[in-house]
PDB file of C-alpha atoms and ligand atoms in Angstrom:
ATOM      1  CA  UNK A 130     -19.765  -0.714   2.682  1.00 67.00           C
ATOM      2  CA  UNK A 131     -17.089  -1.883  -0.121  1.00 84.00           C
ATOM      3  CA  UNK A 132     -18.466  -4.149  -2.507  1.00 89.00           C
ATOM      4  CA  UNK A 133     -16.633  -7.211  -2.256  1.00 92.00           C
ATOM      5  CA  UNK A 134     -15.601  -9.840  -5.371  1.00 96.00           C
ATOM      6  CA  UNK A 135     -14.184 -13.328  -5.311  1.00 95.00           C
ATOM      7  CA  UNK A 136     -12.323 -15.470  -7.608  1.00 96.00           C
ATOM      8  CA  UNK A 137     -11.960 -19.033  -7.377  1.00 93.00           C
ATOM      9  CA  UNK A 138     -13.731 -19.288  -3.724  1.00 92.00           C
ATOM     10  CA  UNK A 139     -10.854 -16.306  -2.412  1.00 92.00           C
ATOM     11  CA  UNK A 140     -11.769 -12.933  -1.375  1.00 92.00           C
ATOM     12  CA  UNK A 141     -10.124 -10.378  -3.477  1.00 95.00           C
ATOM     13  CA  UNK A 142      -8.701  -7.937  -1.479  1.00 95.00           C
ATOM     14  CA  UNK A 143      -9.600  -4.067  -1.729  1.00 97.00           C
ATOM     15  CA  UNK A 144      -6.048  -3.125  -2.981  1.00 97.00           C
ATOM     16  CA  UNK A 145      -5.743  -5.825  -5.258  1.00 97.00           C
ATOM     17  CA  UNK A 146      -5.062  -4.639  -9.235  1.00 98.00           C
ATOM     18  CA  UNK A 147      -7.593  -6.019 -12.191  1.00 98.00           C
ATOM     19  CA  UNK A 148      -6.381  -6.946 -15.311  1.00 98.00           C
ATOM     20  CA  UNK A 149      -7.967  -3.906 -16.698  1.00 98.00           C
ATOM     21  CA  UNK A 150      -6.560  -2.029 -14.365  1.00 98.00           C
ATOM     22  CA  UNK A 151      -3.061  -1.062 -16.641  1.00 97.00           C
ATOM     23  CA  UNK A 152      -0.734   1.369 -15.680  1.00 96.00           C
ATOM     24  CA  UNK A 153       0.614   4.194 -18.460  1.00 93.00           C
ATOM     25  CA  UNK A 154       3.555   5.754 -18.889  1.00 90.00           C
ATOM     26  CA  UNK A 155       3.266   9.268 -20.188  1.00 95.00           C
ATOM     27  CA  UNK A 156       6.127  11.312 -21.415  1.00 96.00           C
ATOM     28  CA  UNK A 157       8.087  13.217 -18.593  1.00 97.00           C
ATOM     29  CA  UNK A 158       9.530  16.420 -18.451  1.00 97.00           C
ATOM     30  CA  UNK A 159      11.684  18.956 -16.299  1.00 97.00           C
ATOM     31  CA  UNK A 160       9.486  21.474 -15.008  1.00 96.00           C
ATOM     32  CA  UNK A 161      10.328  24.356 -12.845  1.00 94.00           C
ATOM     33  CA  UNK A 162       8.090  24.837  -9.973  1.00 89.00           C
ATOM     34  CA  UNK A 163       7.872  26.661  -6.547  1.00 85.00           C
ATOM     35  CA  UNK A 164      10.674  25.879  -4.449  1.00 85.00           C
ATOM     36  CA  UNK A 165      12.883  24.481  -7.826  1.00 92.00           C
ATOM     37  CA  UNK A 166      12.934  21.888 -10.506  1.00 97.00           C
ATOM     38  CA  UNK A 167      10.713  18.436 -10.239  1.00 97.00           C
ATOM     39  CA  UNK A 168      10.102  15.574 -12.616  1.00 98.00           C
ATOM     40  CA  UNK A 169       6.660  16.422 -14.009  1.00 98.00           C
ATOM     41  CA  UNK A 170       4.397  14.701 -16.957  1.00 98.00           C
ATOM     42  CA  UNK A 171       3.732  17.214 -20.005  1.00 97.00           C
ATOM     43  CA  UNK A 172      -0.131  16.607 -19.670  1.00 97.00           C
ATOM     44  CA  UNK A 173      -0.040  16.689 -16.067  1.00 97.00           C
ATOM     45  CA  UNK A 174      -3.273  16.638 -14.626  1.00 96.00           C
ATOM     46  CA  UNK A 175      -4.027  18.022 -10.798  1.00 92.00           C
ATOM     47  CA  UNK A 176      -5.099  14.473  -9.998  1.00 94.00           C
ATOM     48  CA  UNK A 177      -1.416  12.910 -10.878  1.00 97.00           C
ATOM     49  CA  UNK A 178       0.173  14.453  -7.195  1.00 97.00           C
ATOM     50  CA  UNK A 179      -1.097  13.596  -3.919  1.00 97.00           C
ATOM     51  CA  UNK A 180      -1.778  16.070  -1.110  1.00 95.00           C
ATOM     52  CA  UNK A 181       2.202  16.664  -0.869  1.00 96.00           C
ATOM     53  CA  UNK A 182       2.803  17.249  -4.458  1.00 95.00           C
ATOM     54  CA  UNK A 183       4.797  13.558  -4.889  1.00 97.00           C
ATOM     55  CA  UNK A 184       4.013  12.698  -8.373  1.00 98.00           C
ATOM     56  CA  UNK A 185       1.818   9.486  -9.191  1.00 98.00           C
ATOM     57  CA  UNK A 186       2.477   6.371 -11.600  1.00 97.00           C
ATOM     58  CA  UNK A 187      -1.164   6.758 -13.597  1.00 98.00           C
ATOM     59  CA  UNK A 188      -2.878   3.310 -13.489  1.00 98.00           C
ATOM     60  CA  UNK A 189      -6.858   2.824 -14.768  1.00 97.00           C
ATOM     61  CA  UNK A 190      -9.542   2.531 -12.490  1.00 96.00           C
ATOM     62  CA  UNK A 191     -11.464  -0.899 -13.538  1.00 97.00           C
ATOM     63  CA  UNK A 192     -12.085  -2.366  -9.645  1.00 97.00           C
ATOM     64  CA  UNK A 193     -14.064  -5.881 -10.408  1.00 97.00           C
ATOM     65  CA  UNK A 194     -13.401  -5.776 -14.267  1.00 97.00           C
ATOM     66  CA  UNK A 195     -11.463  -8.697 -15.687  1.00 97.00           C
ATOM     67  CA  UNK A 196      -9.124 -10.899 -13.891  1.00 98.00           C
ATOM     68  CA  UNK A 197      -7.757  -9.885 -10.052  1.00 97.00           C
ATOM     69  CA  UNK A 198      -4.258 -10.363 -10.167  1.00 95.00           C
ATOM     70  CA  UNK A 199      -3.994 -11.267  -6.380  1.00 92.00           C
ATOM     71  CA  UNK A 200      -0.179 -10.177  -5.674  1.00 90.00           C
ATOM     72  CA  UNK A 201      -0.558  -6.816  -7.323  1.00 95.00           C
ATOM     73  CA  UNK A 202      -1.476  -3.748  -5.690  1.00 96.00           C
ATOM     74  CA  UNK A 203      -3.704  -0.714  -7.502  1.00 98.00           C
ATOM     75  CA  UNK A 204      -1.655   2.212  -6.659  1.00 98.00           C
ATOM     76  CA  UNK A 205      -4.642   4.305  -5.627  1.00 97.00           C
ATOM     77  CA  UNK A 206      -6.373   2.025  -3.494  1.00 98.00           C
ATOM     78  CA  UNK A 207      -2.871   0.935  -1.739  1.00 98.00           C
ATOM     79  CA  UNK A 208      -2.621   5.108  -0.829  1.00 98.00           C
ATOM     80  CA  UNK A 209      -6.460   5.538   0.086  1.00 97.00           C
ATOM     81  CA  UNK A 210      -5.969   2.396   2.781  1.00 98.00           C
ATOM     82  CA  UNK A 211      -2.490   3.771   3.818  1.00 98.00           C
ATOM     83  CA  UNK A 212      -4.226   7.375   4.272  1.00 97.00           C
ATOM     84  CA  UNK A 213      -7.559   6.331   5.645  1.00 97.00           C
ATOM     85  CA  UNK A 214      -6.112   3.072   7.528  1.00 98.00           C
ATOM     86  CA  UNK A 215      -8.728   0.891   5.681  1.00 98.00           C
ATOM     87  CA  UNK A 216      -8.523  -2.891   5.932  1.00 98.00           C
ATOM     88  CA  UNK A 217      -6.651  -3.688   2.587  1.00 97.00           C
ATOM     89  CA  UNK A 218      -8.635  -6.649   2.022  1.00 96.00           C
ATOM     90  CA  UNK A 219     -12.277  -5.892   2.679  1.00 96.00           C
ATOM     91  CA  UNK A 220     -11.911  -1.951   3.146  1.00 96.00           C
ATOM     92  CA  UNK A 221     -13.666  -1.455   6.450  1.00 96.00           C
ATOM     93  CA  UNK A 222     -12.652   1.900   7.891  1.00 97.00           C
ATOM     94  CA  UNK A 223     -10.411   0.454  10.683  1.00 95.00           C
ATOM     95  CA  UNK A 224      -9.574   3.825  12.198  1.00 93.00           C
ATOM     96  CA  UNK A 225     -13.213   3.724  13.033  1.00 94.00           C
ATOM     97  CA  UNK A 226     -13.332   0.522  14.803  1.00 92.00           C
ATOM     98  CA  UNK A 227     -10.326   1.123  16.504  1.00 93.00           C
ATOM     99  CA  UNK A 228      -9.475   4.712  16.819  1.00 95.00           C
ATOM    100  CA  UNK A 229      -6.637   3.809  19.483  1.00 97.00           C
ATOM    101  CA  UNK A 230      -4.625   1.373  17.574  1.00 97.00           C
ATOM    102  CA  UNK A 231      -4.516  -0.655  14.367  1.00 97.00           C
ATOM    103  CA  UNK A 232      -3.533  -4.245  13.423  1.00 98.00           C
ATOM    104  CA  UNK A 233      -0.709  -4.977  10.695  1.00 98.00           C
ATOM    105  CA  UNK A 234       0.278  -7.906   9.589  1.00 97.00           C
ATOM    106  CA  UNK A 235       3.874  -8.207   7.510  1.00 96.00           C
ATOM    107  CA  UNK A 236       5.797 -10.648   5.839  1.00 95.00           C
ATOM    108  CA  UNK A 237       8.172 -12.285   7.973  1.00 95.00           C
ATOM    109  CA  UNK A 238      11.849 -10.910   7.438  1.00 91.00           C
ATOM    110  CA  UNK A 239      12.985 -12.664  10.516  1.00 94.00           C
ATOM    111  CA  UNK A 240      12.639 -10.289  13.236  1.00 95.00           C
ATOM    112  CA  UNK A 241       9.578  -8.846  14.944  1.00 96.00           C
ATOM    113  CA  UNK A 242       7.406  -5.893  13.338  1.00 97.00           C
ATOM    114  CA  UNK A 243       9.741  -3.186  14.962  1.00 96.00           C
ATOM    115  CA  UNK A 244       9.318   0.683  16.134  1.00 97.00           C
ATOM    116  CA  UNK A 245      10.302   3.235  13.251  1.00 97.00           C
ATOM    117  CA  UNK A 246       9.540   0.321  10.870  1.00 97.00           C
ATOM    118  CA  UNK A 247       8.089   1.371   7.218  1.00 97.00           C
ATOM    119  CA  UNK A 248       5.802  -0.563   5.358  1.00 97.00           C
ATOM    120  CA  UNK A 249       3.638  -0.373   2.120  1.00 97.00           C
ATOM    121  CA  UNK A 250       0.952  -2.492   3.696  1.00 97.00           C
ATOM    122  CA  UNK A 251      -2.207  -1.302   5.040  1.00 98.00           C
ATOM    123  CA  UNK A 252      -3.615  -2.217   8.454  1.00 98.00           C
ATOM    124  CA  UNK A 253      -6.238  -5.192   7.897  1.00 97.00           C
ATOM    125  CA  UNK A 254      -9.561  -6.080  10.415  1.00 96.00           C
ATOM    126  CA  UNK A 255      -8.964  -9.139  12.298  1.00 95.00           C
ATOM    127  CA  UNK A 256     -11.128 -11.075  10.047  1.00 94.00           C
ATOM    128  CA  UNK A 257      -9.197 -10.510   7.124  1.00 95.00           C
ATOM    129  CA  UNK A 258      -5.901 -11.034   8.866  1.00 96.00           C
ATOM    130  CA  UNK A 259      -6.669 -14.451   9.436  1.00 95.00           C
ATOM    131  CA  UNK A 260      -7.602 -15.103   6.020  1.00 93.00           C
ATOM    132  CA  UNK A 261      -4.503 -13.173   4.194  1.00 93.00           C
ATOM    133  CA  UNK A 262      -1.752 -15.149   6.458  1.00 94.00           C
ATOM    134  CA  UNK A 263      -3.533 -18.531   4.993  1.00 91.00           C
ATOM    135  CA  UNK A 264      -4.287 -17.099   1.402  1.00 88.00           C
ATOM    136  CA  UNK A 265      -2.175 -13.865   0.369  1.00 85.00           C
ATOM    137  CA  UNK A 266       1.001 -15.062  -1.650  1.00 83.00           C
ATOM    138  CA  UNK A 267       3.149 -12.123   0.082  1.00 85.00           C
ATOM    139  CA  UNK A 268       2.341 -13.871   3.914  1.00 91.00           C
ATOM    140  CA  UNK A 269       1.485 -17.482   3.726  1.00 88.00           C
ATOM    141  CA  UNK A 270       5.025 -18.153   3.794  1.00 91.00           C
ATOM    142  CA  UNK A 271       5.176 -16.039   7.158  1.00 95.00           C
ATOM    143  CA  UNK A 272       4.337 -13.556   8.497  1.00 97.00           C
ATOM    144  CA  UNK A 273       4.598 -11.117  11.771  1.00 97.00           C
ATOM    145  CA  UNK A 274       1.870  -9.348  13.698  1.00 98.00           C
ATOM    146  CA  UNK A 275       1.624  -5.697  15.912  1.00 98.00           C
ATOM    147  CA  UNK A 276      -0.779  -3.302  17.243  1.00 98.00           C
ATOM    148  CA  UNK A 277       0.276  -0.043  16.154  1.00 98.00           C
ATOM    149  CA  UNK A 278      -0.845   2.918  18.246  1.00 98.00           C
ATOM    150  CA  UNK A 279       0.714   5.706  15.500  1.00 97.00           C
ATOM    151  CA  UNK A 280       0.825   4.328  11.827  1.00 97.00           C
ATOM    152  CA  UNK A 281       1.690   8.204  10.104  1.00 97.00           C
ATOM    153  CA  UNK A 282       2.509   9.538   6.709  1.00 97.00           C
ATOM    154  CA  UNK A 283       6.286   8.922   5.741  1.00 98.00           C
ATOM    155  CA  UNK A 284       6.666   8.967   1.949  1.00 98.00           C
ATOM    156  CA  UNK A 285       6.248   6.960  -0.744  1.00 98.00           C
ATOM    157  CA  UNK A 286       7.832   3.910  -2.822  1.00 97.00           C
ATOM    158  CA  UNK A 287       8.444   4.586  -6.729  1.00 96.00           C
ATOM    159  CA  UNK A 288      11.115   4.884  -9.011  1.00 95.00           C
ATOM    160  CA  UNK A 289      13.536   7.886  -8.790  1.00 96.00           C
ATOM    161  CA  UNK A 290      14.657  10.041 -11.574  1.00 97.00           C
ATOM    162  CA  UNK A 291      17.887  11.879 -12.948  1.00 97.00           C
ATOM    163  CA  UNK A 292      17.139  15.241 -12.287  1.00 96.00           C
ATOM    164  CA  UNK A 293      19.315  16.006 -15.982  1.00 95.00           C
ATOM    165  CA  UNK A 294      19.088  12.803 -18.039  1.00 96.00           C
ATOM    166  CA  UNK A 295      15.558  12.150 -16.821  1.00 96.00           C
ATOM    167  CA  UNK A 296      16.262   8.164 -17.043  1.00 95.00           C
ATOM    168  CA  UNK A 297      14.960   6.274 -14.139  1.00 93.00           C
ATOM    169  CA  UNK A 298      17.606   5.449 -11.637  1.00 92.00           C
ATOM    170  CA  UNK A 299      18.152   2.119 -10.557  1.00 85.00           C
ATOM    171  CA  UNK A 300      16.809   1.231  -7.431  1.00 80.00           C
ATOM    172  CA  UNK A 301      18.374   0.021  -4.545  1.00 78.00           C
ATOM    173  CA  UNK A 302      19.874  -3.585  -4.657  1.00 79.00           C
ATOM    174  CA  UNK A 303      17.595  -6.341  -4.359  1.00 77.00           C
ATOM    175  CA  UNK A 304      14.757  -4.112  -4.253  1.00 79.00           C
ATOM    176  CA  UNK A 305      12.133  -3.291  -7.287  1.00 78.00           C
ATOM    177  CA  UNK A 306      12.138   0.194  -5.854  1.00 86.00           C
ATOM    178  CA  UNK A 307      12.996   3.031  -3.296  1.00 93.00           C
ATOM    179  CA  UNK A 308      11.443   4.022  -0.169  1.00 96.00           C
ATOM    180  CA  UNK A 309      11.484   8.070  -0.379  1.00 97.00           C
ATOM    181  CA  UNK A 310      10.329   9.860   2.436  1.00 98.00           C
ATOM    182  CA  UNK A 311       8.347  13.529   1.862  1.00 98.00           C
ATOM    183  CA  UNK A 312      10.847  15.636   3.260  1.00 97.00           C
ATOM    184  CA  UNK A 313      13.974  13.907   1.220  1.00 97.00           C
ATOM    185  CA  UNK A 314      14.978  16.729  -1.468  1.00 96.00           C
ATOM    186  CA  UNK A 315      14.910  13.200  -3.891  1.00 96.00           C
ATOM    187  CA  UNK A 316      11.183  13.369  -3.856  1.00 97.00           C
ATOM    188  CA  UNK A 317      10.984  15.892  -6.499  1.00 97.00           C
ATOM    189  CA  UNK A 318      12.380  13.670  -8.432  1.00 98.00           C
ATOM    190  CA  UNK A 319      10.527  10.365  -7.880  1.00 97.00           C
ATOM    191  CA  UNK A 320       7.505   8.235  -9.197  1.00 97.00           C
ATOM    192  CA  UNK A 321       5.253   6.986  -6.675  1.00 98.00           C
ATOM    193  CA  UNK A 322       3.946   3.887  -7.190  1.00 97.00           C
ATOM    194  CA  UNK A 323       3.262   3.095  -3.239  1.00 98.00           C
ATOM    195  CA  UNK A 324       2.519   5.088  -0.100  1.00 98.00           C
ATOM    196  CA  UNK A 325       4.635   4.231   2.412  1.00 98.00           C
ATOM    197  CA  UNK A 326       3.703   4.894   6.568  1.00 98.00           C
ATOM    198  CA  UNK A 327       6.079   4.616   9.204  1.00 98.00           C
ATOM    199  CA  UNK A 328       4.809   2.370  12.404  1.00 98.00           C
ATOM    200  CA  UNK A 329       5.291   3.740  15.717  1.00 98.00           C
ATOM    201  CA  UNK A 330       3.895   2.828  19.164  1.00 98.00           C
ATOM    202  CA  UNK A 331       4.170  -0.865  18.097  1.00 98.00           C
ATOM    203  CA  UNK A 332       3.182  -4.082  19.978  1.00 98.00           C
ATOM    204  CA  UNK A 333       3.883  -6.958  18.367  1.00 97.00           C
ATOM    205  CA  UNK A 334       1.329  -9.467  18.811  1.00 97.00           C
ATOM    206  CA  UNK A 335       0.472 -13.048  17.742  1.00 95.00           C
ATOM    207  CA  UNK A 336      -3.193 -13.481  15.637  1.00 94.00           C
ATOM    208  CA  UNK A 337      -3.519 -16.707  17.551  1.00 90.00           C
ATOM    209  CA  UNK A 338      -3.810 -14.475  21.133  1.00 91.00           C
ATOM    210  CA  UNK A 339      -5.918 -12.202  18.504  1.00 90.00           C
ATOM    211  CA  UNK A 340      -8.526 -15.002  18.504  1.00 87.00           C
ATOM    212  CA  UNK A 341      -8.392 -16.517  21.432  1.00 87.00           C
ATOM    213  CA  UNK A 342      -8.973 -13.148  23.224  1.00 85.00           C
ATOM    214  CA  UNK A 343     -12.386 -12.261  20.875  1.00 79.00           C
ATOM    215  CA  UNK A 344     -13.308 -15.469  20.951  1.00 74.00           C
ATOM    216  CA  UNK A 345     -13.626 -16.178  17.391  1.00 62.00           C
ATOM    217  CA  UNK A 346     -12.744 -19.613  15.993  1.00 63.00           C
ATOM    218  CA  UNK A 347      -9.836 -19.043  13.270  1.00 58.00           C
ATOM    219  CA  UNK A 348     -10.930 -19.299   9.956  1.00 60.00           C
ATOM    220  CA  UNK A 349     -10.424 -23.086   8.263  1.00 54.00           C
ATOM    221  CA  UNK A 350     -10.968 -24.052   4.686  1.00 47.00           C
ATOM    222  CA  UNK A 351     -13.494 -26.634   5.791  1.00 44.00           C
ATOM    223  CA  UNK A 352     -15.340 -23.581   6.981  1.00 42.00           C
ATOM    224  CA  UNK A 353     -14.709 -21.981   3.531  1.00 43.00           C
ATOM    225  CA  UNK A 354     -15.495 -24.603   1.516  1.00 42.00           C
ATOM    226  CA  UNK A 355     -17.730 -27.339   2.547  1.00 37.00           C
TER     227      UNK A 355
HETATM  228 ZN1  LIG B 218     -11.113  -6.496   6.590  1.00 55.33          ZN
END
């Protein structure tokens, strides 16, 4: 079971980052490797690339020490829900509970959760879904809900890199950074900082018809906080 902390009478979720939780940026290098050149760190360690060699933003590991900063995301945590389909607020292993299809819950862009759709956000339990559309800052303004029958590996979200200047390039418009799927060439040359999945089999589904159907009354702050 996942320890779980609060702050201020709110949950913090699983994925949430700690004020001691800083992220480093060591020095970068060109490094020829099999299959050609990537962007590399000079004191790379084997723990900096995941399990398809994408290269990792390094961020401490301090989970309950200091100050949760509730709209930002620990890098490793985000990729061990993504992976694992834990519920990104209280870490349950939701794959477990419902091997045949997961709930996620995204921020309302004006259309439906749709098929093909990628997301950085884990799956949550039903529990916690209720609470994050009231409480998280990314989905109280909105949100949209869907079963999801095959959430799989896609790629990741990070920073991309000039394969001869090594200068960050910048990201796409409007957006803090790119979505860069495994088998793009460009992911030789990119920073994760996110895991992104890709959502297929999707139902969208309203967390209203959620409760009604278990039966469990949705969660109020009276409830919360007497
Ligand atoms: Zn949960």
């Amino acid at each position: 079971m996942t320890r779980q902390f609060t702050q201020n009478g709110l949950t913090v979720p699983y994925i949430a980052a700690w004020s001691s939780e800083k992220t480093v940026s060591p020095l970068v290098e060109r490094r020829e490797a099999k299959g050609g050149p990537c962007l590399a760190y000079r004191d790379e360690s084997p723990y900096d690339r995941d399990m398809w060699g994408a290269l990792w933003i390094r961020q401490a590991i301090g989970r309950g020490k200091g100050r949760a900063n509730f709209a930002a995301v620990h890098a490793l945590r985000q990729r061990q829900a993504m992976i694992r389909l834990l519920c990104q607020v209280c870490g349950t292993d939701i794959l477990a509970q419902s091997p045949e299809r997961q709930l996620f819950v995204l921020k309302d862009t004006g259309q439906p959760v749709t098929e093909g759709e990628t997301t950085t956000a884990p799956p949550l339990c039903l529990p916690c879904a209720l609470v994050s559309v009231r409480d998280c800052p990314h989905l109280r303004t909105g949100h949209v809900a869907a079963w999801v029958g095959r959430p799989q590996v896609w790629g990741v979200a990070g920073v991309v890199y000039d394969p001869t200047t090594l200068r960050p390039v910048s990201p796409p418009a409007n957006r803090p950074t790119a979505e860069i799927a495994y088998d793009d060439p460009a992911i030789r040359w990119t920073l994760a900082a996110r895991h992104v999945n890709v959502l297929h089999d999707v139902t969208p589904v309203q967390l209203s018809d959620l409760v009604a159907e278990a039966g469990q009354p949705a969660p109020g702050r009276t409830a919360d906080h007497p």
